[in-house]
CSV table of C-alpha atoms in Angstrom, one decimal:
chain,number,residue,atom,x,y,z
A,1,MET,CA,-22.1,-42.0,-78.6
A,2,ALA,CA,-22.2,-43.3,-74.9
A,3,ARG,CA,-25.2,-44.4,-73.2
A,4,PHE,CA,-25.1,-44.9,-69.3
A,5,ILE,CA,-25.7,-48.5,-68.0
A,6,CYS,CA,-25.0,-48.4,-64.5
A,7,GLU,CA,-22.9,-47.3,-61.4
A,8,LEU,CA,-20.8,-49.8,-59.4
A,9,LYS,CA,-20.7,-48.3,-55.7
A,10,GLY,CA,-18.9,-51.2,-54.0
A,11,HIS,CA,-15.6,-49.3,-52.9
A,12,THR,CA,-15.2,-47.5,-49.9
A,13,ASP,CA,-12.5,-45.2,-51.3
A,14,ASP,CA,-11.0,-43.8,-54.6
A,15,VAL,CA,-11.1,-46.4,-57.3
A,16,ASN,CA,-7.8,-46.6,-59.2
A,17,CYS,CA,-8.2,-48.8,-62.0
A,18,CYS,CA,-10.8,-50.5,-64.1
A,19,SER,CA,-10.1,-53.6,-66.4
A,20,PHE,CA,-12.3,-55.9,-68.7
A,21,SER,CA,-11.9,-59.5,-69.8
A,22,ASP,CA,-14.3,-61.1,-72.1
A,23,THR,CA,-16.8,-61.9,-69.3
A,24,TYR,CA,-15.9,-59.5,-66.2
A,25,VAL,CA,-14.9,-56.1,-65.2
A,26,ALA,CA,-12.8,-55.5,-62.1
A,27,THR,CA,-12.1,-52.5,-60.1
A,28,CYS,CA,-9.4,-51.8,-57.4
A,29,SER,CA,-9.0,-49.3,-54.8
A,30,LEU,CA,-7.3,-47.3,-52.1
A,31,ASP,CA,-9.6,-49.4,-49.6
A,32,LYS,CA,-7.3,-52.3,-50.5
A,33,THR,CA,-9.8,-54.4,-52.4
A,34,ILE,CA,-10.4,-55.7,-55.9
A,35,ARG,CA,-14.3,-56.3,-56.9
A,36,VAL,CA,-15.1,-58.1,-59.8
A,37,TYR,CA,-18.6,-58.1,-61.8
A,38,SER,CA,-20.2,-60.0,-64.5
A,39,LEU,CA,-20.6,-58.5,-67.9
A,40,LYS,CA,-24.2,-60.2,-68.2
A,41,ASP,CA,-25.8,-58.3,-65.3
A,42,PHE,CA,-23.2,-56.3,-63.5
A,43,LYS,CA,-23.7,-58.0,-60.4
A,44,GLU,CA,-20.6,-58.7,-58.2
A,45,LEU,CA,-19.4,-62.3,-58.4
A,46,SER,CA,-20.0,-64.5,-55.0
A,47,PHE,CA,-16.1,-64.5,-54.1
A,48,SER,CA,-16.0,-60.7,-54.6
A,49,PRO,CA,-14.3,-58.5,-53.1
A,50,LEU,CA,-10.9,-59.9,-53.3
A,51,LYS,CA,-8.8,-59.3,-50.1
A,52,GLY,CA,-5.2,-60.0,-49.8
A,53,HIS,CA,-3.3,-56.6,-50.3
A,54,THR,CA,-2.5,-54.7,-47.0
A,55,TYR,CA,-2.5,-51.4,-48.6
A,56,ALA,CA,-3.9,-49.4,-51.6
A,57,VAL,CA,-4.2,-51.3,-54.9
A,58,HIS,CA,-3.0,-49.3,-57.9
A,59,TRP,CA,-3.6,-51.5,-60.8
A,60,CYS,CA,-5.4,-54.7,-61.8
A,61,CYS,CA,-5.6,-56.4,-65.4
A,62,PHE,CA,-6.8,-59.7,-66.7
A,63,ALA,CA,-4.7,-62.1,-68.7
A,64,PRO,CA,-5.6,-62.1,-72.2
A,65,ASP,CA,-6.0,-65.8,-72.8
A,66,LYS,CA,-6.8,-66.9,-68.9
A,67,PRO,CA,-9.3,-66.7,-66.4
A,68,VAL,CA,-6.6,-64.9,-64.1
A,69,LEU,CA,-6.5,-61.4,-62.7
A,70,ALA,CA,-3.3,-59.6,-61.7
A,71,SER,CA,-3.4,-56.8,-59.0
A,72,CYS,CA,-0.5,-54.7,-57.7
A,73,SER,CA,-0.2,-52.5,-54.5
A,74,THR,CA,1.8,-50.4,-52.2
A,75,ASP,CA,2.7,-53.4,-50.3
A,76,GLY,CA,5.1,-54.1,-53.0
A,77,LYS,CA,3.2,-57.6,-53.9
A,78,THR,CA,1.6,-58.5,-57.3
A,79,ILE,CA,-1.1,-61.0,-56.6
A,80,LEU,CA,-2.4,-63.5,-59.3
A,81,TRP,CA,-6.2,-64.6,-58.9
A,82,SER,CA,-8.2,-67.3,-60.2
A,83,MET,CA,-11.5,-65.9,-61.7
A,84,HIS,CA,-12.9,-69.5,-61.1
A,85,ASN,CA,-13.0,-69.2,-57.4
A,86,GLY,CA,-11.2,-66.0,-56.3
A,87,GLN,CA,-8.2,-67.7,-55.1
A,88,MET,CA,-4.8,-66.4,-55.2
A,89,LEU,CA,-2.6,-68.5,-57.4
A,90,ALA,CA,0.7,-66.7,-56.9
A,91,VAL,CA,2.2,-63.6,-54.7
A,92,LEU,CA,4.9,-61.9,-56.6
A,93,GLU,CA,7.3,-59.7,-54.5
A,94,GLN,CA,8.9,-56.6,-56.3
A,95,PRO,CA,12.8,-57.7,-55.6
A,96,SER,CA,13.4,-54.3,-53.9
A,97,GLY,CA,10.5,-54.4,-51.9
A,98,SER,CA,9.2,-51.1,-53.6
A,99,PRO,CA,5.5,-50.2,-53.8
A,100,VAL,CA,4.2,-51.2,-57.1
A,101,ARG,CA,2.3,-48.8,-59.2
A,102,VAL,CA,1.3,-50.8,-62.4
A,103,CYS,CA,1.5,-54.2,-63.8
A,104,ARG,CA,0.5,-55.3,-67.4
A,105,TYR,CA,0.4,-58.5,-69.3
A,106,SER,CA,1.8,-59.4,-72.9
A,107,SER,CA,-0.5,-60.0,-75.5
A,108,ASN,CA,0.3,-63.9,-75.1
A,109,SER,CA,0.2,-64.0,-71.3
A,110,ASN,CA,3.6,-65.2,-71.4
A,111,TYR,CA,4.9,-62.2,-69.3
A,112,LEU,CA,3.7,-59.8,-66.6
A,113,ALA,CA,5.5,-56.6,-66.3
A,114,THR,CA,5.3,-54.9,-62.7
A,115,GLY,CA,6.5,-51.2,-62.4
A,116,GLY,CA,7.9,-49.9,-59.0
A,117,ALA,CA,7.9,-46.6,-57.1
A,118,ASP,CA,11.8,-47.0,-57.1
A,119,GLY,CA,11.9,-46.9,-61.0
A,120,SER,CA,12.3,-50.7,-61.2
A,121,ILE,CA,10.6,-52.7,-64.2
A,122,VAL,CA,10.4,-56.4,-63.4
A,123,LEU,CA,9.5,-59.0,-66.0
A,124,TRP,CA,7.8,-62.1,-64.5
A,125,ASN,CA,7.4,-65.6,-66.2
A,126,VAL,CA,4.0,-66.1,-65.8
A,127,GLN,CA,3.9,-69.9,-66.5
A,128,GLN,CA,6.7,-70.6,-64.1
A,129,MET,CA,5.2,-67.9,-61.6
A,130,LYS,CA,8.7,-66.4,-61.1
A,131,PHE,CA,11.2,-63.7,-61.7
A,132,TYR,CA,12.7,-63.3,-65.4
A,133,ARG,CA,14.3,-59.9,-65.6
A,134,SER,CA,14.4,-56.4,-64.1
A,135,ALA,CA,15.9,-53.0,-65.2
A,136,THR,CA,15.6,-49.6,-63.8
A,137,VAL,CA,14.8,-46.2,-65.6
A,138,LYS,CA,17.3,-43.2,-64.8
A,139,ASP,CA,14.8,-41.0,-62.9
A,140,GLY,CA,11.5,-41.3,-61.2
A,141,SER,CA,8.9,-44.0,-60.4
A,142,ILE,CA,7.4,-46.2,-63.0
A,143,VAL,CA,3.7,-45.2,-62.9
A,144,ALA,CA,2.6,-46.6,-66.6
A,145,CYS,CA,3.7,-49.6,-68.8
A,146,ALA,CA,2.2,-51.6,-71.8
A,147,PHE,CA,3.1,-54.1,-74.3
A,148,SER,CA,3.1,-53.7,-77.9
A,149,PRO,CA,0.7,-56.1,-79.7
A,150,HIS,CA,3.2,-58.6,-80.9
A,151,GLY,CA,4.9,-58.4,-77.3
A,152,ASN,CA,8.3,-57.7,-78.5
A,153,LEU,CA,8.4,-54.4,-77.1
A,154,LEU,CA,7.6,-52.9,-73.5
A,155,ILE,CA,7.0,-49.2,-73.0
A,156,THR,CA,7.2,-47.6,-69.6
A,157,GLY,CA,6.3,-43.8,-68.2
A,158,SER,CA,7.8,-42.1,-65.4
A,159,SER,CA,6.8,-39.6,-63.0
A,160,CYS,CA,9.4,-37.6,-64.2
A,161,GLY,CA,7.8,-37.5,-68.0
A,162,ASP,CA,10.2,-39.9,-69.6
A,163,LEU,CA,8.9,-42.8,-72.1
A,164,THR,CA,11.3,-45.5,-72.2
A,165,ALA,CA,11.2,-48.3,-74.6
A,166,TRP,CA,12.3,-52.0,-73.7
A,167,ASP,CA,12.9,-55.0,-75.7
A,168,ASP,CA,11.7,-58.5,-74.6
A,169,SER,CA,15.2,-58.9,-72.9
A,170,LEU,CA,14.5,-55.4,-71.3
A,171,LYS,CA,17.3,-53.8,-73.2
A,172,CYS,CA,16.8,-50.2,-73.3
A,173,LEU,CA,16.0,-49.0,-76.8
A,174,TYR,CA,14.7,-45.5,-76.4
A,175,ASN,CA,14.5,-42.7,-73.6
A,176,GLU,CA,12.9,-39.2,-74.2
A,177,LYS,CA,10.5,-36.8,-72.5
A,178,GLY,CA,7.1,-37.8,-73.5
A,179,HIS,CA,5.3,-35.2,-70.9
A,180,ASP,CA,6.4,-32.3,-69.0
A,181,LEU,CA,5.8,-33.0,-65.4
A,182,GLY,CA,5.2,-36.6,-65.6
A,183,VAL,CA,3.4,-39.5,-67.6
A,184,THR,CA,0.5,-41.1,-65.9
A,185,CYS,CA,-0.6,-43.8,-68.5
A,186,CYS,CA,0.3,-45.5,-71.7
A,187,ASP,CA,-1.9,-47.9,-73.8
A,188,PHE,CA,-1.0,-49.7,-77.4
A,189,SER,CA,-3.7,-50.0,-79.8
A,190,SER,CA,-4.3,-53.6,-80.9
A,191,GLN,CA,-4.3,-52.6,-84.7
A,192,THR,CA,-1.3,-51.8,-86.3
A,193,LEU,CA,-0.4,-49.3,-89.4
A,194,THR,CA,1.4,-49.9,-92.5
A,195,GLU,CA,3.4,-46.6,-94.1
A,196,ARG,CA,5.4,-46.9,-97.0
A,197,GLY,CA,6.0,-50.9,-96.4
A,198,THR,CA,6.8,-50.3,-92.4
A,199,GLU,CA,4.5,-51.6,-90.0
A,200,TYR,CA,3.9,-49.3,-87.0
A,201,TYR,CA,2.1,-49.5,-83.7
A,202,GLN,CA,0.0,-46.8,-82.3
A,203,MET,CA,0.6,-46.0,-78.9
A,204,ALA,CA,-1.2,-43.4,-76.7
A,205,SER,CA,0.2,-41.6,-73.5
A,206,CYS,CA,-1.0,-38.9,-71.3
A,207,GLY,CA,0.4,-36.9,-68.6
A,208,GLN,CA,0.2,-34.0,-65.8
A,209,ASP,CA,0.8,-31.6,-68.7
A,210,ASN,CA,-2.8,-31.8,-69.5
A,211,GLU,CA,-2.3,-33.5,-72.9
A,212,ILE,CA,-2.5,-37.1,-74.6
A,213,ARG,CA,-0.2,-38.0,-77.4
A,214,VAL,CA,-0.5,-40.8,-80.2
A,215,TRP,CA,2.6,-42.1,-81.1
A,216,LEU,CA,3.8,-44.0,-84.1
A,217,ILE,CA,6.3,-46.6,-83.2
A,218,SER,CA,8.2,-49.2,-85.4
A,219,PHE,CA,10.8,-51.8,-84.3
A,220,SER,CA,12.5,-54.2,-86.4
A,221,ASP,CA,15.9,-56.2,-86.6
A,222,ALA,CA,16.3,-54.4,-90.1
A,223,LEU,CA,15.5,-51.0,-89.1
A,224,GLY,CA,16.0,-50.6,-85.7
A,225,PHE,CA,13.6,-48.4,-83.4
A,226,GLU,CA,11.7,-45.4,-84.2
A,227,MET,CA,9.2,-43.6,-82.2
A,228,ARG,CA,7.3,-40.1,-83.3
A,229,CYS,CA,4.6,-38.2,-82.2
A,230,GLN,CA,1.7,-38.4,-84.6
A,231,LEU,CA,-1.2,-36.3,-82.8
A,232,THR,CA,-1.3,-34.2,-79.7
A,233,LEU,CA,-4.8,-34.0,-77.9
A,234,GLY,CA,-5.2,-30.8,-75.4
A,235,GLU,CA,-9.0,-30.7,-74.6
A,236,HIS,CA,-8.7,-31.6,-70.9
A,237,SER,CA,-8.3,-28.5,-68.6
A,238,SER,CA,-6.3,-30.6,-65.9
A,239,PRO,CA,-3.8,-33.2,-65.8
A,240,VAL,CA,-4.9,-36.5,-67.8
A,241,LEU,CA,-4.7,-39.9,-65.5
A,242,SER,CA,-6.0,-42.4,-67.8
A,243,CYS,CA,-6.2,-43.2,-71.5
A,244,ALA,CA,-7.1,-46.2,-73.4
A,245,PHE,CA,-7.8,-47.4,-77.0
A,246,SER,CA,-10.8,-49.6,-78.2
A,247,ASN,CA,-10.4,-53.0,-79.4
A,248,ASP,CA,-10.5,-52.0,-83.2
A,249,GLY,CA,-8.1,-49.0,-82.5
A,250,GLN,CA,-10.7,-46.7,-83.8
A,251,ILE,CA,-11.6,-44.9,-80.6
A,252,LEU,CA,-9.4,-43.3,-77.9
A,253,VAL,CA,-10.8,-42.8,-74.5
A,254,SER,CA,-9.5,-40.4,-71.5
A,255,GLY,CA,-10.1,-39.5,-67.9
A,256,SER,CA,-8.9,-36.3,-66.1
A,257,VAL,CA,-8.5,-34.5,-62.8
A,258,ASP,CA,-11.2,-32.1,-64.5
A,259,LYS,CA,-13.7,-35.0,-63.6
A,260,SER,CA,-14.5,-35.5,-67.4
A,261,VAL,CA,-14.0,-38.6,-69.9
A,262,ILE,CA,-13.5,-37.7,-73.4
A,263,ILE,CA,-14.1,-39.9,-76.2
A,264,TYR,CA,-12.2,-39.3,-79.5
A,265,THR,CA,-11.6,-40.6,-83.0
A,266,VAL,CA,-7.9,-41.9,-83.4
A,267,LYS,CA,-7.4,-40.9,-86.9
A,268,THR,CA,-8.6,-37.2,-86.6
A,269,GLY,CA,-8.8,-36.4,-82.7
A,270,ILE,CA,-12.1,-35.2,-83.2
A,271,ILE,CA,-14.2,-35.2,-80.1
A,272,LEU,CA,-17.1,-37.7,-80.2
A,273,HIS,CA,-18.4,-37.5,-76.8
A,274,ILE,CA,-17.7,-35.6,-73.5
A,275,LEU,CA,-19.0,-37.6,-70.1
A,276,THR,CA,-19.2,-35.4,-66.8
A,277,HIS,CA,-20.7,-37.9,-64.6
A,278,HIS,CA,-18.0,-38.5,-61.9
A,279,THR,CA,-18.2,-35.8,-59.1
A,280,ARG,CA,-14.1,-36.0,-58.6
A,281,TYR,CA,-11.0,-37.0,-60.4
A,282,VAL,CA,-11.6,-39.7,-63.1
A,283,THR,CA,-8.4,-41.9,-62.2
A,284,THR,CA,-9.4,-44.6,-64.9
A,285,CYS,CA,-10.7,-45.7,-68.0
A,286,ALA,CA,-11.1,-49.0,-69.7
A,287,LEU,CA,-12.8,-50.4,-72.9
A,288,ALA,CA,-14.0,-53.9,-73.3
A,289,PRO,CA,-12.1,-56.2,-75.9
A,290,LYS,CA,-15.2,-57.5,-77.3
A,291,HIS,CA,-18.2,-55.6,-76.2
A,292,PRO,CA,-18.7,-51.7,-76.8
A,293,LEU,CA,-18.7,-51.0,-73.3
A,294,LEU,CA,-16.7,-48.4,-71.6
A,295,ALA,CA,-15.8,-48.3,-67.7
A,296,THR,CA,-14.4,-45.3,-65.9
A,297,GLY,CA,-13.5,-45.1,-62.3
A,298,SER,CA,-13.0,-42.0,-59.9
A,299,MET,CA,-11.9,-40.8,-56.5
A,300,ASP,CA,-15.8,-40.2,-56.0
A,301,LYS,CA,-15.4,-44.0,-54.9
A,302,THR,CA,-17.7,-45.1,-58.0
A,303,ALA,CA,-17.0,-47.0,-61.3
A,304,THR,CA,-19.4,-46.3,-64.3
A,305,ILE,CA,-20.3,-48.7,-67.0
A,306,TRP,CA,-21.4,-47.0,-70.5
A,307,LYS,CA,-22.5,-48.6,-73.8
A,308,LEU,CA,-20.7,-46.9,-76.9
A,309,GLY,CA,-22.1,-46.6,-80.3
A,310,HIS,CA,-25.2,-48.3,-81.6
A,311,SER,CA,-24.3,-52.0,-81.7
A,312,ASP,CA,-26.9,-54.4,-80.9
A,313,ASP,CA,-24.7,-57.5,-80.3
A,314,ILE,CA,-25.3,-57.2,-76.7
A,315,PRO,CA,-28.5,-56.9,-74.7
A,316,ASP,CA,-29.8,-53.9,-72.9
A,317,PHE,CA,-28.8,-54.9,-69.3
A,318,PRO,CA,-31.6,-55.6,-66.8
A,319,ASP,CA,-29.7,-53.9,-63.9
A,320,GLU,CA,-32.0,-51.8,-61.7
A,321,ASN,CA,-30.0,-48.6,-62.5
A,322,ARG,CA,-30.6,-49.1,-66.1
A,323,ILE,CA,-32.8,-46.2,-67.3
A,324,HIS,CA,-34.1,-45.9,-71.1
A,325,MET,CA,-33.0,-43.0,-72.6
A,326,HIS,CA,-36.0,-41.7,-74.5
A,327,VAL,CA,-36.1,-38.7,-72.0
A,328,GLU,CA,-38.3,-36.4,-73.7
A,329,THR,CA,-41.5,-38.6,-73.7
A,330,TRP,CA,-41.1,-39.3,-69.8
A,331,SER,CA,-43.9,-38.7,-67.9
A,332,GLU,CA,-43.8,-37.0,-64.4
A,333,GLU,CA,-44.1,-40.4,-62.7
A,334,LYS,CA,-41.4,-41.7,-64.9
A,335,VAL,CA,-39.1,-38.7,-63.8
A,336,ALA,CA,-39.9,-39.2,-60.1
A,337,THR,CA,-38.7,-43.1,-60.7
A,338,TRP,CA,-35.7,-41.9,-62.2
A,339,LEU,CA,-35.0,-39.6,-59.2
A,340,SER,CA,-35.5,-42.6,-57.0
A,341,GLN,CA,-33.0,-44.6,-59.0
A,342,GLU,CA,-30.6,-42.1,-59.1
A,343,GLY,CA,-30.9,-41.7,-55.1
A,344,LEU,CA,-32.3,-38.3,-55.2
A,345,ASN,CA,-35.5,-39.0,-53.4
A,346,GLU,CA,-35.2,-35.8,-51.3
A,347,VAL,CA,-36.3,-33.7,-54.1
A,348,GLU,CA,-38.9,-36.1,-55.8
A,349,HIS,CA,-41.8,-34.3,-53.8
A,350,ILE,CA,-40.4,-31.1,-55.6
A,351,PHE,CA,-40.4,-32.2,-58.9
A,352,LYS,CA,-43.9,-33.5,-58.5
A,353,ALA,CA,-45.3,-30.3,-57.1
A,354,ASN,CA,-43.9,-28.4,-60.1
A,355,ASN,CA,-44.9,-31.0,-62.5
A,356,ILE,CA,-41.6,-31.8,-63.9
A,357,ASP,CA,-41.9,-34.2,-66.9
A,358,GLY,CA,-39.1,-35.6,-69.4
A,359,LYS,CA,-39.1,-32.3,-71.6
A,360,GLU,CA,-39.0,-29.9,-68.7
A,361,LEU,CA,-36.3,-32.2,-66.9
A,362,LEU,CA,-33.9,-31.7,-69.8
A,363,HIS,CA,-34.4,-28.0,-69.6
A,364,LEU,CA,-33.5,-27.6,-65.8
A,365,THR,CA,-30.2,-25.8,-64.9
A,366,LYS,CA,-28.3,-25.1,-62.0
A,367,GLU,CA,-30.1,-21.6,-61.9
A,368,SER,CA,-33.3,-22.8,-62.4
A,369,LEU,CA,-33.3,-25.4,-59.8
A,370,LEU,CA,-32.7,-22.5,-57.2
A,371,ARG,CA,-34.9,-20.0,-58.6
A,372,ASP,CA,-37.9,-22.2,-59.7
A,373,LEU,CA,-37.7,-25.2,-57.6
A,374,LYS,CA,-36.0,-23.4,-54.7
A,375,ILE,CA,-33.5,-26.1,-54.1
A,376,GLU,CA,-30.6,-24.4,-52.3
A,377,SER,CA,-28.2,-26.8,-51.5
A,378,LEU,CA,-25.4,-26.2,-54.3
A,379,GLY,CA,-24.1,-29.7,-53.8
A,380,LEU,CA,-27.6,-31.2,-54.5
A,381,ARG,CA,-28.3,-28.9,-57.6
A,382,ASN,CA,-24.7,-29.7,-59.1
A,383,LYS,CA,-25.4,-33.6,-58.5
A,384,LEU,CA,-29.1,-32.9,-60.4
A,385,VAL,CA,-27.1,-31.2,-63.5
A,386,ARG,CA,-24.7,-33.6,-63.8
A,387,ARG,CA,-27.4,-36.5,-64.0
A,388,ILE,CA,-29.3,-34.5,-66.3
A,389,GLU,CA,-26.3,-34.2,-68.6
A,390,ASP,CA,-25.9,-37.7,-68.5
A,391,LEU,CA,-29.5,-38.3,-69.6
A,392,LYS,CA,-28.9,-35.8,-72.5
A,393,GLY,CA,-25.7,-37.7,-73.4
A,394,GLY,CA,-27.6,-40.9,-73.8
A,395,ALA,CA,-30.5,-39.0,-75.7
A,396,LYS,CA,-27.8,-37.8,-78.3
A,397,ALA,CA,-26.2,-41.0,-78.6
A,398,GLU,CA,-29.0,-42.5,-80.2
A,399,LEU,CA,-28.8,-40.1,-83.4
A,400,PRO,CA,-25.6,-41.1,-85.5
A,401,ASN,CA,-23.8,-39.1,-87.8
A,402,ILE,CA,-26.0,-35.8,-87.2
A,403,PRO,CA,-24.2,-32.4,-86.9
A,404,ASN,CA,-24.7,-31.2,-83.3
A,405,GLU,CA,-25.9,-28.0,-84.7
A,406,PHE,CA,-29.0,-29.6,-86.2
A,407,LEU,CA,-30.0,-31.2,-82.7
A,408,CYS,CA,-32.4,-29.4,-80.5
A,409,PRO,CA,-30.4,-29.1,-77.1
A,410,ILE,CA,-33.7,-30.1,-75.3
A,411,THR,CA,-35.0,-33.2,-76.9
A,412,TRP,CA,-31.6,-34.2,-79.0
A,413,GLU,CA,-33.8,-34.9,-81.8
A,414,LEU,CA,-33.4,-33.7,-85.3
A,415,MET,CA,-35.0,-30.1,-85.4
A,416,THR,CA,-37.5,-29.6,-88.3
A,417,ASP,CA,-38.9,-26.0,-87.0
A,418,PRO,CA,-36.0,-24.3,-85.2
A,419,VAL,CA,-36.6,-21.2,-83.5
A,420,ILE,CA,-33.9,-19.0,-81.6
A,421,ALA,CA,-35.0,-18.5,-78.0
A,422,SER,CA,-33.7,-15.5,-75.9
A,423,ASP,CA,-30.7,-17.3,-74.6
A,424,GLY,CA,-29.3,-17.1,-78.4
A,425,TYR,CA,-29.6,-20.7,-78.9
A,426,SER,CA,-31.8,-22.5,-81.6
A,427,TYR,CA,-34.5,-25.1,-80.4
A,428,GLU,CA,-37.2,-27.2,-81.8
A,429,ARG,CA,-40.2,-24.8,-81.7
A,430,LYS,CA,-42.6,-27.5,-79.9
A,431,ALA,CA,-40.0,-28.3,-77.4
A,432,THR,CA,-39.8,-24.9,-75.6
A,433,PRO,CA,-43.0,-24.5,-73.6
A,434,ASN,CA,-43.0,-21.4,-71.2
A,435,ARG,CA,-41.7,-23.4,-68.3
A,436,THR,CA,-41.0,-20.4,-66.0
A,437,LEU,CA,-44.9,-19.1,-66.4
A,438,LYS,CA,-45.9,-22.7,-65.9
A,439,MET,CA,-44.1,-22.8,-62.8
A,440,ALA,CA,-45.3,-19.5,-61.7
A,441,LEU,CA,-49.0,-20.5,-62.2
A,442,ASN,CA,-48.4,-23.6,-60.0
A,443,HIS,CA,-47.0,-21.6,-57.3
A,444,TRP,CA,-49.9,-19.0,-57.3
A,445,LEU,CA,-52.3,-22.1,-57.8
A,446,GLU,CA,-50.7,-23.5,-54.5
A,447,ARG,CA,-51.1,-20.3,-52.9
A,448,GLN,CA,-54.8,-20.1,-53.5
A,449,LYS,CA,-55.5,-23.3,-51.7
A,450,PRO,CA,-57.7,-23.2,-48.7
A,451,SER,CA,-55.7,-23.2,-45.2
A,452,ASP,CA,-56.8,-25.6,-42.3
A,453,SER,CA,-59.1,-22.5,-41.3
A,454,ASN,CA,-60.7,-22.4,-44.7
A,455,GLN,CA,-59.2,-19.0,-45.4
A,456,MET,CA,-57.8,-18.2,-48.9
A,457,THR,CA,-53.8,-17.3,-48.8
A,458,PRO,CA,-53.8,-13.4,-49.8
A,459,HIS,CA,-52.7,-12.8,-53.5
A,460,ARG,CA,-49.8,-10.4,-53.6
């Protein structure tokens, strides 16, 4: 379902937000900068990073139909940037001077909403680059907002947990508790549903209560406003910091303090994939509008790009971090190359000495890395295991519509001759070499090599 493409490592502090346009992906950070990369090869643009904010940048978003990027910051400013040359087009200051936590464009790019830490929501006329209207929520900071697909409705989420609905004149239509302890993010699907002749928007929200909720919302002059929870997803073990719909409305992704990203089907809430690449809180996730791409960002200072599904409408990217995912066929040399590309050169000689090839790589665990490979650093072992899990995820992604229980956990191929191992799990028979015995033999052979004085090492 998800295949690792590359890791973007330009920021020097937490990544707070990722955003896609048709041709670019942007990231912003506590380091006060915004970085912009091409979707062709994920190389940073010549005018990146964008520097103009004096404090942390909390959010960035592209205008849907213009080559313009908006960013907002603790400095109380929202800056509009040209994607032709990286120049500032406008600086919009929150009327109260409050830190700005979130900014979102309407679907036609006519309006930009900015949410402040003081609870203010401001609409800006984008064409005229000036203030249009403002309102204030009754409690808390505005930390999330999103426009409906038609642009006639704006939802805001507060740090107190309220979800508030506004019309395009910022008249309050609805205000209720959405999440205990606070809302963290919200997003509309671009696709609508029709039930009994009534058109409904789908909106997702997430919060400090570890939950994601999918809402059905209708709004018309004839029927007024209605909002009801359709689905609650509680698979994360910690607060959920971000959620986003795919452009076709079929997939929902979320990122959490538990360091994971979960990919769901919207219709049923079934988990399609869990990504555990990041080493700290996952603060943001975004899906590209016209490509099967997912971006995730984290407090580990990195953003990661993933390819979703099995679409062939975009090329395999030539980025040097890109690794082919037939891991089980890798030679020992290929494993060594992968270690080098992942920045794990310090263990390369250990893997070579123990003849670790692709199949054995997929079978390594935190315990076997310590016991058999003598890698004592817990942090290094954790990093290795996370990278190996990413590889397993990529291998699994190439096998659509096959139940997990039919896939060998080592090769992620359909099993034809399954056997039950001593750990209680089933594996493909040919994929279960006696790895422990092989390593023990290698260690014994190593001890038999003549020393500098041509003496054999005593066997014990």
